[in-house]
mmCIF file of C-alpha atoms in Angstrom:
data_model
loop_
_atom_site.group_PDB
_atom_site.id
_atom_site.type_symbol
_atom_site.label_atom_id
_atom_site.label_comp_id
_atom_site.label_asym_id
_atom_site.label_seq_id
_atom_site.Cartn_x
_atom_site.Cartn_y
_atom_site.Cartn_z
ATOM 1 C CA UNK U 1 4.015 -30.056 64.567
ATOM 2 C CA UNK U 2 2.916 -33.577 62.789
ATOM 3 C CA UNK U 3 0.941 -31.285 60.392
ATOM 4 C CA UNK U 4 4.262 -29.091 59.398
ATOM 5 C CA UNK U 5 6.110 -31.854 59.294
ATOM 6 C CA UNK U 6 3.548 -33.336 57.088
ATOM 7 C CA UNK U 7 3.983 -31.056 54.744
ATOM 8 C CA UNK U 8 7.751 -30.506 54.746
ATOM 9 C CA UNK U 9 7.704 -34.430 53.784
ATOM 10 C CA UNK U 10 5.286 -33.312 50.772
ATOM 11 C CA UNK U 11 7.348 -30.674 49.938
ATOM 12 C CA UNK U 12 10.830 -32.992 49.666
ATOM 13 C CA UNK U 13 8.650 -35.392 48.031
ATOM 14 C CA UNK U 14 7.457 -32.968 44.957
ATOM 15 C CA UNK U 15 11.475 -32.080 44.471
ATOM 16 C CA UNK U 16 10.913 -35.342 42.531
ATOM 17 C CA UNK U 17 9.214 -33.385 40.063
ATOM 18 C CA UNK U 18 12.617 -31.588 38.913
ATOM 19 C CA UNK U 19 13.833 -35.058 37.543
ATOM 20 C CA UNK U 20 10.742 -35.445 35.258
ATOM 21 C CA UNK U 21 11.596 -34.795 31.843
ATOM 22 C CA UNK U 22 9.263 -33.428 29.702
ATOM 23 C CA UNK U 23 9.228 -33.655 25.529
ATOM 24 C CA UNK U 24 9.707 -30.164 24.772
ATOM 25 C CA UNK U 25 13.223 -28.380 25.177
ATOM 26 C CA UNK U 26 13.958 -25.224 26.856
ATOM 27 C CA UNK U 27 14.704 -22.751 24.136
ATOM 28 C CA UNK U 28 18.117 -21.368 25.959
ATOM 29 C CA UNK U 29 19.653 -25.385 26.310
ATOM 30 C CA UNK U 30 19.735 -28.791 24.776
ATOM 31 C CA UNK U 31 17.839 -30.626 26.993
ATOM 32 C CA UNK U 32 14.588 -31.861 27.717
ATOM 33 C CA UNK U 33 13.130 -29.297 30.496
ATOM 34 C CA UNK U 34 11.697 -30.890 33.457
ATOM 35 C CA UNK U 35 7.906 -30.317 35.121
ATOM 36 C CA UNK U 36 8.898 -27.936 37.728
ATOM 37 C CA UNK U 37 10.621 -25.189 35.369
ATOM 38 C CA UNK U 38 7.149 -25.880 33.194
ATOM 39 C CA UNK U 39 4.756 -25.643 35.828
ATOM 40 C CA UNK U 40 6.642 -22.076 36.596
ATOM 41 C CA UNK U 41 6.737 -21.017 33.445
ATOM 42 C CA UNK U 42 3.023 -21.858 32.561
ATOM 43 C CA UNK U 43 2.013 -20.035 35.803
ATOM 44 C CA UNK U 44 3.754 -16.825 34.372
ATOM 45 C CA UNK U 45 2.522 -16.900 31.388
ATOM 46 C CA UNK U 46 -0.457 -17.514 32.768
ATOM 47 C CA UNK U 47 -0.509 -13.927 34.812
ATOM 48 C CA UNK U 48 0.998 -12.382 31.619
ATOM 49 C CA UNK U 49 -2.115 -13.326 29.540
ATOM 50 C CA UNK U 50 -4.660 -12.880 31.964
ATOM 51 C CA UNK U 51 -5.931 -9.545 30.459
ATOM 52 C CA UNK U 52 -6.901 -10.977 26.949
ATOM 53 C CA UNK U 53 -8.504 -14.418 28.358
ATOM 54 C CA UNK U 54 -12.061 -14.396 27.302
ATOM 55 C CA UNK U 55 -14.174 -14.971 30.614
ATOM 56 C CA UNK U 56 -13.408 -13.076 34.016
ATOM 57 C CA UNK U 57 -11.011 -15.464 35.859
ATOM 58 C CA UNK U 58 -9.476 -14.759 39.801
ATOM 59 C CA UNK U 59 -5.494 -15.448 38.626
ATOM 60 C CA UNK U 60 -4.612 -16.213 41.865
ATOM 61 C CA UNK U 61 -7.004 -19.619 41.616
ATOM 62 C CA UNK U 62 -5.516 -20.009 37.888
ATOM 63 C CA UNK U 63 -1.571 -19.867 39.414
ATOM 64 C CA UNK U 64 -2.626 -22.189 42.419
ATOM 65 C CA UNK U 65 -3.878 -24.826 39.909
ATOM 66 C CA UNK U 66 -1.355 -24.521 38.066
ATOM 67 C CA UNK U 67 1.260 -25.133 40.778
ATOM 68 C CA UNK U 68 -0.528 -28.142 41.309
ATOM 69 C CA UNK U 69 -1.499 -29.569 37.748
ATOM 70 C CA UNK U 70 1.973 -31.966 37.255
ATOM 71 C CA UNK U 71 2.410 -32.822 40.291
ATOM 72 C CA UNK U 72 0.891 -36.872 39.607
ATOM 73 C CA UNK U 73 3.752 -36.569 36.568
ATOM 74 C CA UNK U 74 6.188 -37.673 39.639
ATOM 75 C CA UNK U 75 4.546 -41.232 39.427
ATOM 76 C CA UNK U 76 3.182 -41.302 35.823
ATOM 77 C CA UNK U 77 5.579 -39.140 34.090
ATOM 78 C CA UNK U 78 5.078 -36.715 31.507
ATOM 79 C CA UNK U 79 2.147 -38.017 28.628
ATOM 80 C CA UNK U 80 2.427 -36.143 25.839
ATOM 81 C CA UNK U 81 -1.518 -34.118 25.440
ATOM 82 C CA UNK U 82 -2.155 -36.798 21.909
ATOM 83 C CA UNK U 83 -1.993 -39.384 24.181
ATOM 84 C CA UNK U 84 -4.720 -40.583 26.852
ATOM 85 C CA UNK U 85 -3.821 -40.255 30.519
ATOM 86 C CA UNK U 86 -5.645 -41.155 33.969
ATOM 87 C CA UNK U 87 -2.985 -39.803 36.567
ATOM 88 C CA UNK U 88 -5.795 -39.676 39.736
ATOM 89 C CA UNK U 89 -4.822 -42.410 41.799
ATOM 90 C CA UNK U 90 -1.133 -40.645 41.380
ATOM 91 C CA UNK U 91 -2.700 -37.415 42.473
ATOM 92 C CA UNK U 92 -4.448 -39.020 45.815
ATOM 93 C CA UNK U 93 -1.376 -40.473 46.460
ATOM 94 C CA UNK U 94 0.925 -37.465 46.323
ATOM 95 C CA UNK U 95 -1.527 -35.289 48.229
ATOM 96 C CA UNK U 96 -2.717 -37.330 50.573
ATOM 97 C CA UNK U 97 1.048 -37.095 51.856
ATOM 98 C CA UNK U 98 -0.390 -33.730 53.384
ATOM 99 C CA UNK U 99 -2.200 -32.978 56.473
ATOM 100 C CA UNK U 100 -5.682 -31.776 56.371
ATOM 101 C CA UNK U 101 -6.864 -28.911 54.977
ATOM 102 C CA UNK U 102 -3.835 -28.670 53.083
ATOM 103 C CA UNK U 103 -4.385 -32.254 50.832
ATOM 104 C CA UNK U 104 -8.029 -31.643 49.926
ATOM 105 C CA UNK U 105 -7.282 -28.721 48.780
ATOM 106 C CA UNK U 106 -4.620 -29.885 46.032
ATOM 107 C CA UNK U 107 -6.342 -32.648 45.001
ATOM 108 C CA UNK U 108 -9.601 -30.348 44.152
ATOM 109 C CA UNK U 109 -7.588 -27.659 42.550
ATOM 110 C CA UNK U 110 -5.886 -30.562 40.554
ATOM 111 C CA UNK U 111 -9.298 -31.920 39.807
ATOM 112 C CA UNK U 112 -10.611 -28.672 38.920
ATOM 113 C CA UNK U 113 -8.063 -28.470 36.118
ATOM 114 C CA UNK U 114 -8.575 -32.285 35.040
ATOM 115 C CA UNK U 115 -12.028 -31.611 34.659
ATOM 116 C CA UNK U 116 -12.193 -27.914 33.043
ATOM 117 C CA UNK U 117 -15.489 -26.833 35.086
ATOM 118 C CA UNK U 118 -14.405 -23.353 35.520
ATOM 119 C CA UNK U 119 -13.331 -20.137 33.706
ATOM 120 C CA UNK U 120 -9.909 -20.849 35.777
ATOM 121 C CA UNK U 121 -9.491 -24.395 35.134
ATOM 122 C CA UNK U 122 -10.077 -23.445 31.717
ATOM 123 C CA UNK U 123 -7.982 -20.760 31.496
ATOM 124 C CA UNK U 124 -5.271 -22.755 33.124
ATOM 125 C CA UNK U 125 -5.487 -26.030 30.501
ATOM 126 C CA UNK U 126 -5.554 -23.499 27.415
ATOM 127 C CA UNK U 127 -2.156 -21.942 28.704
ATOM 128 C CA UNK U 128 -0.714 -24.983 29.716
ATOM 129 C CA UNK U 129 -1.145 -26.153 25.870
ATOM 130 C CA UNK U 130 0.056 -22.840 24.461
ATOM 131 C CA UNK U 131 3.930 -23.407 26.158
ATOM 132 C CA UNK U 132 4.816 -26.490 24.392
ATOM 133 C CA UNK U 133 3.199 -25.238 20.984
ATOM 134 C CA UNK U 134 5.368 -22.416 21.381
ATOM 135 C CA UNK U 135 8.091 -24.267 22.348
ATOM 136 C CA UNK U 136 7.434 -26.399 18.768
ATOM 137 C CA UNK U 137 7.225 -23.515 16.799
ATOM 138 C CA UNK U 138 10.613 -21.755 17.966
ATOM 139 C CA UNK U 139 12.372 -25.042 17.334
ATOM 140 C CA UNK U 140 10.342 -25.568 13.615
ATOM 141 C CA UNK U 141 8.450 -28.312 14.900
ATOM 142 C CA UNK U 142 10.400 -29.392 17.673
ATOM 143 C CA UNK U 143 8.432 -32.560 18.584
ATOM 144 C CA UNK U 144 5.504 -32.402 16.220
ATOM 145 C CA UNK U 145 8.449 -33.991 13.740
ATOM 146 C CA UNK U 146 10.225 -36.131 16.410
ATOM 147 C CA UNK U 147 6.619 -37.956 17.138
ATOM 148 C CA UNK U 148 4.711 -37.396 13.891
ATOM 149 C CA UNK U 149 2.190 -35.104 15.298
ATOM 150 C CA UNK U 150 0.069 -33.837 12.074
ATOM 151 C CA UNK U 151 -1.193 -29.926 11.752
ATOM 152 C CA UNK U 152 -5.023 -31.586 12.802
ATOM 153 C CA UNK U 153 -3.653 -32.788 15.536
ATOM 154 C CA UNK U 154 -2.510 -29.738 17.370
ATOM 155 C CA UNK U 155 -4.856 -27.637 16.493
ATOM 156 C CA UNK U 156 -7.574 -30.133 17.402
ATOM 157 C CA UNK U 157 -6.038 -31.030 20.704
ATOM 158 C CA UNK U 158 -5.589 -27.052 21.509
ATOM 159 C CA UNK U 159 -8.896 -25.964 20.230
ATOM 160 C CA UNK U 160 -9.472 -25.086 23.652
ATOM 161 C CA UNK U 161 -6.843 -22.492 23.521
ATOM 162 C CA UNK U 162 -8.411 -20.439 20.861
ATOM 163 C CA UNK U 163 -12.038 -20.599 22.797
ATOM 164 C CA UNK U 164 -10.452 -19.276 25.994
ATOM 165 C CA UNK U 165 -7.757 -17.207 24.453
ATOM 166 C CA UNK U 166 -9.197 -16.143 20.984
ATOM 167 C CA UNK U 167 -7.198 -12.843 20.080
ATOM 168 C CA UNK U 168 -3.651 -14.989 21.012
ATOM 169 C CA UNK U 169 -5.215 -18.088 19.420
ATOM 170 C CA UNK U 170 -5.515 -16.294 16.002
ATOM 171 C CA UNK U 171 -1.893 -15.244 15.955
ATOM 172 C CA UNK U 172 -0.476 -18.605 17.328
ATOM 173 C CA UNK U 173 -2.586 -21.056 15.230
ATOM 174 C CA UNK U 174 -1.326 -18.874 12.075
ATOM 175 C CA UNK U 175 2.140 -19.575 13.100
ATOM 176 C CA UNK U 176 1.245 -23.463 13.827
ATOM 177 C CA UNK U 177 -0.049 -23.339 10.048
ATOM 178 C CA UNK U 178 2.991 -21.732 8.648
ATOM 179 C CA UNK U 179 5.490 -24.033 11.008
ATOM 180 C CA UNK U 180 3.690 -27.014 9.191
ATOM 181 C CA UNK U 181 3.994 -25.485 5.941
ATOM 182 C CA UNK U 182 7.571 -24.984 6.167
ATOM 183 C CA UNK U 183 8.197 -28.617 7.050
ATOM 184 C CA UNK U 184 5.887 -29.891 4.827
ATOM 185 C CA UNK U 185 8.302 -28.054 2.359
ATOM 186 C CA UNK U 186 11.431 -29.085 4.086
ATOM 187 C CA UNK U 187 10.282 -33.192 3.575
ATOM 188 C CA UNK U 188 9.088 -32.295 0.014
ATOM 189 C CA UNK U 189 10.776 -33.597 -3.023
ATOM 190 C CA UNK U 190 13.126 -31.849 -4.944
ATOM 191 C CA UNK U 191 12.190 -31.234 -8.992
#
């Protein structure tokens, strides 16, 4: 029963995860969404897209790192990807709440995805940068203006995206072009 208990006390714990705000906004409400509704809605997308990601991938590893990836956001919050972040003492921390199998297990599907080793890791980062740029796009920019994010920038930083995802990539990264073209017009000066 310590083990259960264990992990209820984990499970309570990650509710903190709700009350992390992320940068993006939720499309249907003005607010900032929070990690949990983006690690669930990364995880769908995730199976949604699975038939046009480049390498074979088992989906059900891709959804359990996914569940897992923002966890450490509960102690370092959310870093937005064009910034450096080092959330693994975070991680060890929040697992290690859990009994044993149950905390090795998290913290090497979440370093699985930190460190991109694997066709699911892989696939998991490039989908977990196509939700905010989508985000961006259906709010003309969203962010990219709020934080002076340039066109380089994002498609630099989601590069990975088009390697992993490359017939999606070519019809997102035309829309990230004409998003930045139409603010680029927007900020231009009238004749």
């Amino acid at each position: 029963l310590e083990d259960v208990a264990r992990i209820l006390t984990f499970i309570l714990e990650i509710d903190r995860l709700k009350a992390v705000l992320r940068k993006t906004r939720p499309l249907a409400i003005d607010r900032a969404e929070n990690s949990a509704e983006h690690s669930w809605q990364v995880a769908l997308l995730a199976m949604l897209l699975a038939s046009h990601v480049r390498e074979p991938i088992d989906i059900a590893r891709v959804i359990e790192i996914l569940l897992v990836h923002d966890i450490p956001e509960i102690e370092v919050g959310d870093v937005i990807v064009y910034a450096a972040a080092g959330p693994e003492q975070a991680a060890r921390d929040l697992f290690g709440i859990l009994p044993e199998p149950q905390s090795a297990r998290c913290l090497a599907l979440w370093l699985e995805y930190e460190e991109r080793h694997t066709a699911e890791a892989r696939y998991a980062y490039a989908v977990d940068r196509l939700m905010p740029i989508l985000h961006n796009l259906q709010r003309g920019g969203g962010t990219w203006r709020q934080f002076g994010i340039s066109q380089d920038q994002v498609l630099s930083a989601n590069a990975i995206t088009g390697e992993v995802l490359p017939d999606v990539w070519n019809d997102v990264r035309a829309q990230v072009v004409a998003c930045f073209d139409h603010m680029a017009a927007d900020t231009a000066p009238s004749d």
